[in-house]
Structure formats: structure tokens, C-alpha cells
mmCIF file of C-alpha atoms in Angstrom:
data_model
loop_
_atom_site.group_PDB
_atom_site.id
_atom_site.type_symbol
_atom_site.label_atom_id
_atom_site.label_comp_id
_atom_site.label_asym_id
_atom_site.label_seq_id
_atom_site.Cartn_x
_atom_site.Cartn_y
_atom_site.Cartn_z
ATOM 1 C CA MET A 15 95.382 58.835 162.827
ATOM 2 C CA LYS A 16 96.685 61.512 165.172
ATOM 3 C CA LYS A 17 97.337 58.754 167.769
ATOM 4 C CA LEU A 18 99.341 56.931 165.331
ATOM 5 C CA ALA A 19 101.492 60.004 164.492
ATOM 6 C CA ASP A 20 102.195 60.664 168.069
ATOM 7 C CA LYS A 21 103.733 56.961 168.122
ATOM 8 C CA ILE A 22 106.198 57.992 165.496
ATOM 9 C CA LYS A 23 109.200 58.830 167.664
ATOM 10 C CA ARG A 24 112.150 57.471 165.627
ATOM 11 C CA VAL A 25 112.489 58.177 162.037
ATOM 12 C CA GLY A 26 114.803 56.443 159.552
ATOM 13 C CA LEU A 27 116.371 58.080 156.827
ATOM 14 C CA LEU A 28 117.504 56.268 153.563
ATOM 15 C CA GLY A 29 118.982 57.919 150.664
ATOM 16 C CA ASN A 30 120.319 57.120 147.325
ATOM 17 C CA SER A 31 124.045 57.706 147.901
ATOM 18 C CA GLY A 32 124.544 57.888 143.990
ATOM 19 C CA LYS A 33 122.632 60.980 143.875
ATOM 20 C CA VAL A 34 124.471 64.036 145.302
ATOM 21 C CA SER A 35 121.116 65.950 145.118
ATOM 22 C CA CYS A 36 120.010 63.808 148.122
ATOM 23 C CA ALA A 37 122.403 65.111 150.498
ATOM 24 C CA HIS A 38 120.624 68.402 151.035
ATOM 25 C CA ALA A 39 117.257 66.879 151.033
ATOM 26 C CA VAL A 40 118.344 64.250 153.741
ATOM 27 C CA ALA A 41 120.082 66.849 155.901
ATOM 28 C CA ARG A 42 117.147 69.224 155.617
ATOM 29 C CA ALA A 43 114.925 66.499 156.846
ATOM 30 C CA ALA A 44 117.168 65.656 159.704
ATOM 31 C CA ARG A 45 117.165 69.244 160.994
ATOM 32 C CA LEU A 46 113.192 69.445 160.532
ATOM 33 C CA ILE A 47 112.638 66.022 162.472
ATOM 34 C CA ARG A 48 115.115 66.743 165.352
ATOM 35 C CA ALA A 49 113.420 70.264 165.702
ATOM 36 C CA THR A 50 110.301 68.054 166.793
ATOM 37 C CA GLY A 51 112.164 66.208 169.369
ATOM 38 C CA ARG A 52 112.261 62.898 167.455
ATOM 39 C CA GLU A 53 115.279 60.699 167.069
ATOM 40 C CA ILE A 54 116.971 60.038 163.700
ATOM 41 C CA PHE A 55 118.365 56.866 162.501
ATOM 42 C CA SER A 56 120.127 56.376 159.084
ATOM 43 C CA ASP A 57 122.317 53.674 157.287
ATOM 44 C CA ALA A 58 125.961 54.208 156.895
ATOM 45 C CA ALA A 59 125.803 55.384 153.479
ATOM 46 C CA THR A 60 123.256 57.827 153.957
ATOM 47 C CA ALA A 61 125.010 59.014 157.230
ATOM 48 C CA ARG A 62 128.132 59.788 155.005
ATOM 49 C CA LEU A 63 126.202 61.343 152.280
ATOM 50 C CA ALA A 64 124.422 63.947 154.334
ATOM 51 C CA HIS A 65 127.098 64.272 157.268
ATOM 52 C CA LEU A 66 124.457 62.970 159.858
ATOM 53 C CA ARG A 67 125.107 62.423 163.480
ATOM 54 C CA GLY A 68 123.144 59.830 165.601
ATOM 55 C CA PRO A 69 122.603 55.992 165.625
ATOM 56 C CA VAL A 70 123.668 54.162 162.447
ATOM 57 C CA CYS A 71 122.331 50.798 161.223
ATOM 58 C CA PRO A 72 124.206 48.368 158.925
ATOM 59 C CA ASP A 73 121.422 48.140 156.246
ATOM 60 C CA ALA A 74 117.736 48.930 155.436
ATOM 61 C CA ALA A 75 116.361 45.987 157.096
ATOM 62 C CA ALA A 76 117.965 46.855 160.399
ATOM 63 C CA LEU A 77 117.109 50.495 160.030
ATOM 64 C CA ALA A 78 113.390 49.432 159.475
ATOM 65 C CA SER A 79 113.283 47.546 162.706
ATOM 66 C CA ALA A 80 114.822 50.534 164.588
ATOM 67 C CA ALA A 81 112.454 53.140 163.209
ATOM 68 C CA ASP A 82 108.710 53.801 163.332
ATOM 69 C CA LEU A 83 108.813 55.355 160.038
ATOM 70 C CA LEU A 84 111.278 55.219 157.021
ATOM 71 C CA LEU A 85 111.895 58.108 154.605
ATOM 72 C CA VAL A 86 113.288 57.050 151.501
ATOM 73 C CA PHE A 87 115.042 59.747 149.362
ATOM 74 C CA GLY A 88 115.647 59.427 145.632
ATOM 75 C CA GLY A 89 113.642 58.012 142.679
ATOM 76 C CA ASP A 90 111.261 54.959 142.423
ATOM 77 C CA GLY A 91 114.272 52.760 142.076
ATOM 78 C CA THR A 92 115.615 53.524 145.443
ATOM 79 C CA LEU A 93 112.236 53.089 146.927
ATOM 80 C CA LEU A 94 111.899 49.644 144.975
ATOM 81 C CA ARG A 95 115.262 48.575 146.487
ATOM 82 C CA ALA A 96 114.239 49.451 150.155
ATOM 83 C CA ALA A 97 110.819 47.605 149.769
ATOM 84 C CA ARG A 98 112.817 44.592 148.692
ATOM 85 C CA GLU A 99 115.197 44.852 151.520
ATOM 86 C CA ILE A 100 112.446 45.188 154.220
ATOM 87 C CA ALA A 101 109.854 43.091 152.728
ATOM 88 C CA GLY A 102 107.493 41.908 155.439
ATOM 89 C CA SER A 103 108.328 44.741 157.959
ATOM 90 C CA GLN A 104 105.343 46.564 159.298
ATOM 91 C CA THR A 105 107.520 50.003 159.390
ATOM 92 C CA PRO A 106 105.938 52.285 156.675
ATOM 93 C CA LEU A 107 107.877 53.845 153.876
ATOM 94 C CA LEU A 108 107.415 57.347 152.740
ATOM 95 C CA GLY A 109 109.038 58.063 149.443
ATOM 96 C CA ILE A 110 110.765 61.665 148.837
ATOM 97 C CA ASN A 111 111.166 62.014 145.197
ATOM 98 C CA ILE A 112 114.463 63.743 143.889
ATOM 99 C CA GLY A 113 113.824 64.708 140.546
ATOM 100 C CA GLY A 114 112.297 62.160 137.756
ATOM 101 C CA LEU A 115 108.624 61.162 137.344
ATOM 102 C CA GLY A 116 108.009 59.244 140.808
ATOM 103 C CA PHE A 117 105.030 57.064 140.845
ATOM 104 C CA LEU A 118 106.116 55.625 144.320
ATOM 105 C CA THR A 119 108.001 58.448 145.690
ATOM 106 C CA ALA A 120 104.877 60.739 145.959
ATOM 107 C CA VAL A 121 106.396 63.577 147.953
ATOM 108 C CA SER A 122 108.534 66.144 146.294
ATOM 109 C CA SER A 123 111.832 67.231 148.028
ATOM 110 C CA ALA A 124 110.550 70.756 147.744
ATOM 111 C CA ASP A 125 107.413 69.999 149.776
ATOM 112 C CA LEU A 126 109.334 68.102 152.541
ATOM 113 C CA PRO A 127 108.513 70.770 155.347
ATOM 114 C CA ARG A 128 104.740 70.494 154.493
ATOM 115 C CA ALA A 129 104.731 66.953 153.929
ATOM 116 C CA LEU A 130 106.308 66.340 157.666
ATOM 117 C CA LYS A 131 103.837 68.811 159.301
ATOM 118 C CA GLN A 132 101.088 66.544 157.687
ATOM 119 C CA VAL A 133 102.610 63.457 159.120
ATOM 120 C CA TRP A 134 102.921 64.940 162.703
ATOM 121 C CA ASN A 135 99.272 65.925 162.291
ATOM 122 C CA GLY A 136 98.316 62.546 161.475
ATOM 123 C CA GLU A 137 97.061 63.595 158.037
ATOM 124 C CA PHE A 138 98.056 60.348 156.490
ATOM 125 C CA LYS A 139 96.919 56.593 155.715
ATOM 126 C CA PHE A 140 98.623 53.360 155.424
ATOM 127 C CA GLU A 141 98.391 50.949 152.434
ATOM 128 C CA ASN A 142 99.781 47.368 152.239
ATOM 129 C CA ARG A 143 101.140 46.597 148.761
ATOM 130 C CA ALA A 144 101.634 43.145 147.401
ATOM 131 C CA LEU A 145 104.945 41.837 146.488
ATOM 132 C CA ILE A 146 105.489 38.786 143.983
ATOM 133 C CA GLU A 147 108.147 36.034 144.147
ATOM 134 C CA ALA A 148 110.057 34.074 141.506
ATOM 135 C CA ARG A 149 111.514 30.585 142.197
ATOM 136 C CA ALA A 150 113.687 29.347 139.446
ATOM 137 C CA SER A 151 115.765 26.419 138.336
ATOM 138 C CA CYS A 152 118.791 27.783 136.557
ATOM 139 C CA GLY A 153 121.284 25.138 135.366
ATOM 140 C CA GLY A 154 120.344 22.907 138.379
ATOM 141 C CA LYS A 155 120.762 25.863 140.797
ATOM 142 C CA ARG A 156 117.763 27.188 142.756
ATOM 143 C CA VAL A 157 116.998 30.934 142.775
ATOM 144 C CA GLN A 158 114.433 32.787 144.665
ATOM 145 C CA GLN A 159 113.748 36.542 144.409
ATOM 146 C CA THR A 160 111.140 38.943 145.485
ATOM 147 C CA ALA A 161 109.911 41.920 143.337
ATOM 148 C CA PHE A 162 107.830 45.015 144.200
ATOM 149 C CA ASN A 163 107.043 46.065 140.612
ATOM 150 C CA ASP A 164 107.921 43.210 138.239
ATOM 151 C CA LEU A 165 109.556 40.134 137.263
ATOM 152 C CA VAL A 166 110.958 40.069 133.510
ATOM 153 C CA ILE A 167 112.146 37.215 131.289
ATOM 154 C CA SER A 168 113.909 38.888 128.408
ATOM 155 C CA ARG A 169 116.467 38.127 125.691
ATOM 156 C CA GLY A 170 120.179 38.865 126.252
ATOM 157 C CA VAL A 171 122.549 40.751 123.874
ATOM 158 C CA ALA A 172 121.401 38.770 120.881
ATOM 159 C CA SER A 173 118.717 40.591 118.645
ATOM 160 C CA ARG A 174 116.519 37.201 118.331
ATOM 161 C CA LEU A 175 113.408 36.396 119.640
ATOM 162 C CA ILE A 176 112.922 34.019 122.416
ATOM 163 C CA GLU A 177 110.513 31.392 123.064
ATOM 164 C CA LEU A 178 108.532 30.789 126.488
ATOM 165 C CA HIS A 179 105.991 28.259 127.180
ATOM 166 C CA VAL A 180 103.508 29.502 129.885
ATOM 167 C CA SER A 181 100.975 27.762 132.180
ATOM 168 C CA VAL A 182 98.724 29.077 134.784
ATOM 169 C CA ASP A 183 97.676 27.013 137.576
ATOM 170 C CA ASP A 184 98.930 24.068 135.628
ATOM 171 C CA GLU A 185 96.813 24.851 132.585
ATOM 172 C CA PRO A 186 98.750 25.711 129.273
ATOM 173 C CA LEU A 187 98.288 29.309 128.180
ATOM 174 C CA THR A 188 100.567 29.767 125.147
ATOM 175 C CA ARG A 189 104.003 29.626 123.677
ATOM 176 C CA TYR A 190 105.179 33.486 123.328
ATOM 177 C CA ARG A 191 107.796 34.090 120.656
ATOM 178 C CA CYS A 192 108.794 37.804 121.771
ATOM 179 C CA ASP A 193 111.550 40.023 123.097
ATOM 180 C CA GLY A 194 110.486 38.951 126.631
ATOM 181 C CA LEU A 195 107.638 38.728 129.056
ATOM 182 C CA ILE A 196 106.780 41.084 131.879
ATOM 183 C CA VAL A 197 104.840 39.744 135.078
ATOM 184 C CA SER A 198 103.939 42.661 136.988
ATOM 185 C CA SER A 199 102.334 43.329 140.387
ATOM 186 C CA PRO A 200 99.445 45.791 140.599
ATOM 187 C CA THR A 201 101.842 48.379 141.897
ATOM 188 C CA GLY A 202 104.122 47.750 138.696
ATOM 189 C CA SER A 203 101.530 48.525 136.031
ATOM 190 C CA THR A 204 102.720 52.021 135.792
ATOM 191 C CA ALA A 205 106.356 50.929 135.179
ATOM 192 C CA TYR A 206 107.766 48.459 132.336
ATOM 193 C CA SER A 207 104.340 46.881 131.611
ATOM 194 C CA LEU A 208 102.760 50.347 130.783
ATOM 195 C CA ALA A 209 105.722 51.016 128.391
ATOM 196 C CA ALA A 210 105.149 47.683 126.798
ATOM 197 C CA GLY A 211 101.471 48.296 126.261
ATOM 198 C CA GLY A 212 99.933 47.129 129.376
ATOM 199 C CA ALA A 213 96.932 48.335 131.293
ATOM 200 C CA LEU A 214 97.001 50.622 134.192
ATOM 201 C CA VAL A 215 95.877 48.632 137.338
ATOM 202 C CA PHE A 216 94.758 50.163 140.568
ATOM 203 C CA PRO A 217 97.642 49.237 143.062
ATOM 204 C CA THR A 218 95.714 47.377 145.451
ATOM 205 C CA ALA A 219 93.724 45.267 143.063
ATOM 206 C CA ASP A 220 94.679 41.441 143.720
ATOM 207 C CA VAL A 221 95.805 40.657 140.003
ATOM 208 C CA PHE A 222 98.887 39.893 138.232
ATOM 209 C CA GLN A 223 99.424 41.201 134.671
ATOM 210 C CA LEU A 224 101.243 39.454 132.013
ATOM 211 C CA THR A 225 102.670 41.690 129.177
ATOM 212 C CA PRO A 226 104.664 40.431 126.304
ATOM 213 C CA ILE A 227 107.463 42.544 124.874
ATOM 214 C CA CYS A 228 107.255 42.853 121.273
ATOM 215 C CA PRO A 229 105.287 39.254 120.622
ATOM 216 C CA HIS A 230 105.613 37.919 116.931
ATOM 217 C CA THR A 231 101.934 37.008 117.183
ATOM 218 C CA LEU A 232 99.874 40.364 117.235
ATOM 219 C CA THR A 233 96.903 38.722 118.936
ATOM 220 C CA ASN A 234 99.365 38.340 122.043
ATOM 221 C CA ARG A 235 97.930 41.038 124.271
ATOM 222 C CA SER A 236 98.497 41.888 127.982
ATOM 223 C CA LEU A 237 96.557 39.569 130.180
ATOM 224 C CA ILE A 238 95.046 40.162 133.785
ATOM 225 C CA LEU A 239 95.120 37.185 136.197
ATOM 226 C CA PRO A 240 94.116 36.753 139.855
ATOM 227 C CA LEU A 241 97.171 37.258 142.345
ATOM 228 C CA THR A 242 96.031 33.764 143.692
ATOM 229 C CA SER A 243 97.482 32.347 140.390
ATOM 230 C CA THR A 244 100.619 30.387 140.063
ATOM 231 C CA ILE A 245 102.403 31.077 136.809
ATOM 232 C CA ARG A 246 105.009 28.746 135.177
ATOM 233 C CA ILE A 247 107.228 29.756 132.556
ATOM 234 C CA LYS A 248 109.726 27.419 130.711
ATOM 235 C CA VAL A 249 112.565 28.709 128.429
ATOM 236 C CA MET A 250 112.399 26.868 125.102
ATOM 237 C CA THR A 251 114.956 29.056 123.325
ATOM 238 C CA PRO A 252 117.956 26.594 122.667
ATOM 239 C CA LYS A 253 120.907 28.733 121.526
ATOM 240 C CA HIS A 254 121.142 31.882 123.440
ATOM 241 C CA VAL A 255 121.006 33.286 127.077
ATOM 242 C CA THR A 256 117.678 34.477 128.486
ATOM 243 C CA ILE A 257 117.650 36.854 131.531
ATOM 244 C CA LEU A 258 115.482 36.838 134.682
ATOM 245 C CA SER A 259 115.485 40.328 136.364
ATOM 246 C CA ALA A 260 113.560 41.792 139.214
ATOM 247 C CA ASP A 261 112.486 45.290 139.420
ATOM 248 C CA GLY A 262 115.171 46.252 136.754
ATOM 249 C CA GLN A 263 117.928 44.218 138.509
ATOM 250 C CA ILE A 264 119.556 41.016 136.776
ATOM 251 C CA VAL A 265 118.916 37.873 138.965
ATOM 252 C CA ALA A 266 120.109 35.164 136.687
ATOM 253 C CA GLU A 267 120.843 33.850 133.238
ATOM 254 C CA LEU A 268 118.486 31.137 131.984
ATOM 255 C CA ASN A 269 119.008 28.658 129.459
ATOM 256 C CA ALA A 270 116.867 26.226 127.519
ATOM 257 C CA GLY A 271 114.710 23.902 129.888
ATOM 258 C CA ASP A 272 114.959 26.272 132.783
ATOM 259 C CA GLN A 273 111.818 26.974 134.545
ATOM 260 C CA ILE A 274 110.522 29.819 136.556
ATOM 261 C CA GLU A 275 107.576 29.873 138.972
ATOM 262 C CA ILE A 276 105.874 33.054 139.961
ATOM 263 C CA CYS A 277 103.375 33.617 142.515
ATOM 264 C CA ARG A 278 102.149 36.049 145.284
ATOM 265 C CA SER A 279 104.784 36.467 148.015
ATOM 266 C CA ARG A 280 103.715 35.970 151.590
ATOM 267 C CA ARG A 281 105.382 39.291 152.452
ATOM 268 C CA THR A 282 103.913 42.694 151.834
ATOM 269 C CA VAL A 283 105.249 46.370 152.112
ATOM 270 C CA ARG A 284 103.557 49.093 153.964
ATOM 271 C CA LEU A 285 103.460 52.600 152.383
ATOM 272 C CA MET A 286 102.351 55.825 154.041
ATOM 273 C CA HIS A 287 100.195 58.035 151.770
ATOM 274 C CA LEU A 288 99.641 61.704 152.868
ATOM 275 C CA ARG A 289 95.904 63.103 152.991
ATOM 276 C CA GLU A 290 95.702 64.674 149.571
ATOM 277 C CA SER A 291 97.708 62.004 147.750
ATOM 278 C CA SER A 292 96.078 59.089 145.610
ATOM 279 C CA PHE A 293 96.559 56.817 142.521
ATOM 280 C CA PHE A 294 94.074 58.925 140.427
ATOM 281 C CA GLU A 295 95.926 62.112 141.503
ATOM 282 C CA SER A 296 99.163 60.481 140.238
ATOM 283 C CA LEU A 297 97.541 59.740 137.004
ATOM 284 C CA ARG A 298 96.253 63.382 136.620
ATOM 285 C CA VAL A 299 99.411 64.889 137.451
ATOM 286 C CA LYS A 300 102.425 62.545 136.263
ATOM 287 C CA LEU A 301 100.524 61.336 133.096
ATOM 288 C CA HIS A 302 98.670 64.811 132.398
ATOM 289 C CA TRP A 303 95.304 62.940 132.571
ATOM 290 C CA ARG A 304 93.928 66.486 132.335
ATOM 291 C CA GLY A 305 91.490 66.239 129.317
ATOM 292 C CA ALA A 306 91.655 68.329 126.287
ATOM 293 C CA ASN A 307 89.621 70.348 123.903
ATOM 294 C CA LEU A 308 89.576 68.811 120.124
#
């Protein structure tokens, strides 16, 4: 990997402008990177946040095109947004965690000098992660949205169950009566799906996970499906609004008769992992899977 490391000449910095604590970490990273003779790029919001000098790109997609590596500062939400915006790019992302749990932002901001040294030494690997995609018909209008973690169909403000008819590859599965349904990518198994009782899935496994939220039928459990499947969901609830969201961001309001088709996206996201980091290490550290004496 040392040869690959030597090709990293231009580093993009993308921060969460809503987190003041990001400013110090981004500015520190800029100093450390410039000290190695590499060039710094950033988007306009990050440049203002950390008072950076150097080339400024209009958005994350342009930043990914200009850089050989993109450092994303914030929490998992910031990295999810960046992943959606640069979907399909071969520029790798490395998440720098500014507080919070951080399953995707694996590097703590406190460990930034050591992490960058590992990058320059080639002590890393790349991993391609699958994205999932929803195509919906909402009141006659077509909606298309990509997600890194999950796509969720959920009830609106009314505290009433919604009804969703679900089929997989044109075969009927079931009719859920629930607060909502989470369709997660392999990466998204540690997010909302886990909180709703879903299984943990290795992030490079080629599977979807369907997890109902508070289903009225107790036998409705989380279901693992091949990532090659096409999932079709029809809203059956007649009287109140249902919401489609992607990675926690509202995409559209759905009404009775609206349909959502979910499949694997043709685009992927490329993540950088440092030598000692792994999914199992994250489980041990972040979920405290260390064992206990009874």
C-alpha cells in the first residue's frame, strides 16, 4: 500500500459546519498535511469554518473529483451525507469522529496525527460499500433517492399504525401493520435497524435487512434478503400521511396507493480503513463486546 500512499498528493477536507468543535480538528489536519508537502482542498463551508487557505470547491462531489483522499470531520451523519453526495466516486473517504459513537467515522480526532502517519506509511486498506436506492411514485410524481445506511417508510405525526404491503421479486411477502419499516444496507445494520431489534450484519455482506418498527403482529421479525432482490412496498393506509426518509433525511410524503421500489444502487462508496481498525473491533469497543463474568 506504500505505493498507493505515495499517490495521495491532494487531500480534501470536509467538515460539519454545524459543529464548532470541527474547526480545531480541521485546522489541525490542514497543518499536519501541509507539513508533508501535500495540497489541501476544501468546500466553501469548511474553509470558512476553519479559516483555511487554498483551493475551494463548490460542493462535496467537486471536492472528491479534485482530491486523492477525502477526510470527513463530524459524526456518522456527516459521513452519510458526504457518501450520498459523492456516490460512485473512486475517491476514498476517511471519517474523523468529533464526539458521539461513530461506527463509520472510525478515527478519533484525538488520534489524528497518528492516523495521518499511518496513511502516509500505507498502513490502510480500501473497502467498497454498497448503496441502496429507492424509486417512488408520490402523488403521480417520480422520486429517486440513494441511501448509505437505510431507507425508512414510517408514520407521520399521527400516533397510529400504518399498513404496508411488501413483495420481494414480485412475490408477496406480507402486509405489515406497524409504525414503519426499515430497509437497511449491510452498512446500516448498526443504525436504526439495530435499535429496532434487527441483526448485526457484516458491512460487506451482499444482503438487505427488512426490520419492522413496532409491528402489531409479534411474529413479524427482521428478515435478511439477498442484495440482488427488488423490494416493492405499497402504502395501504388511507387517512394519514406516511413518510419516506433516507439516512434520516425526509425525502417525500406518501399517501395511500403510492409505491416504493428499493434495490441495490449501481454506485458504491469507497472507504479507507486504517491497519488496526475492523468491524469486529468496532463491536468490541463501541458496543462493549468484551464479555463478562456472571
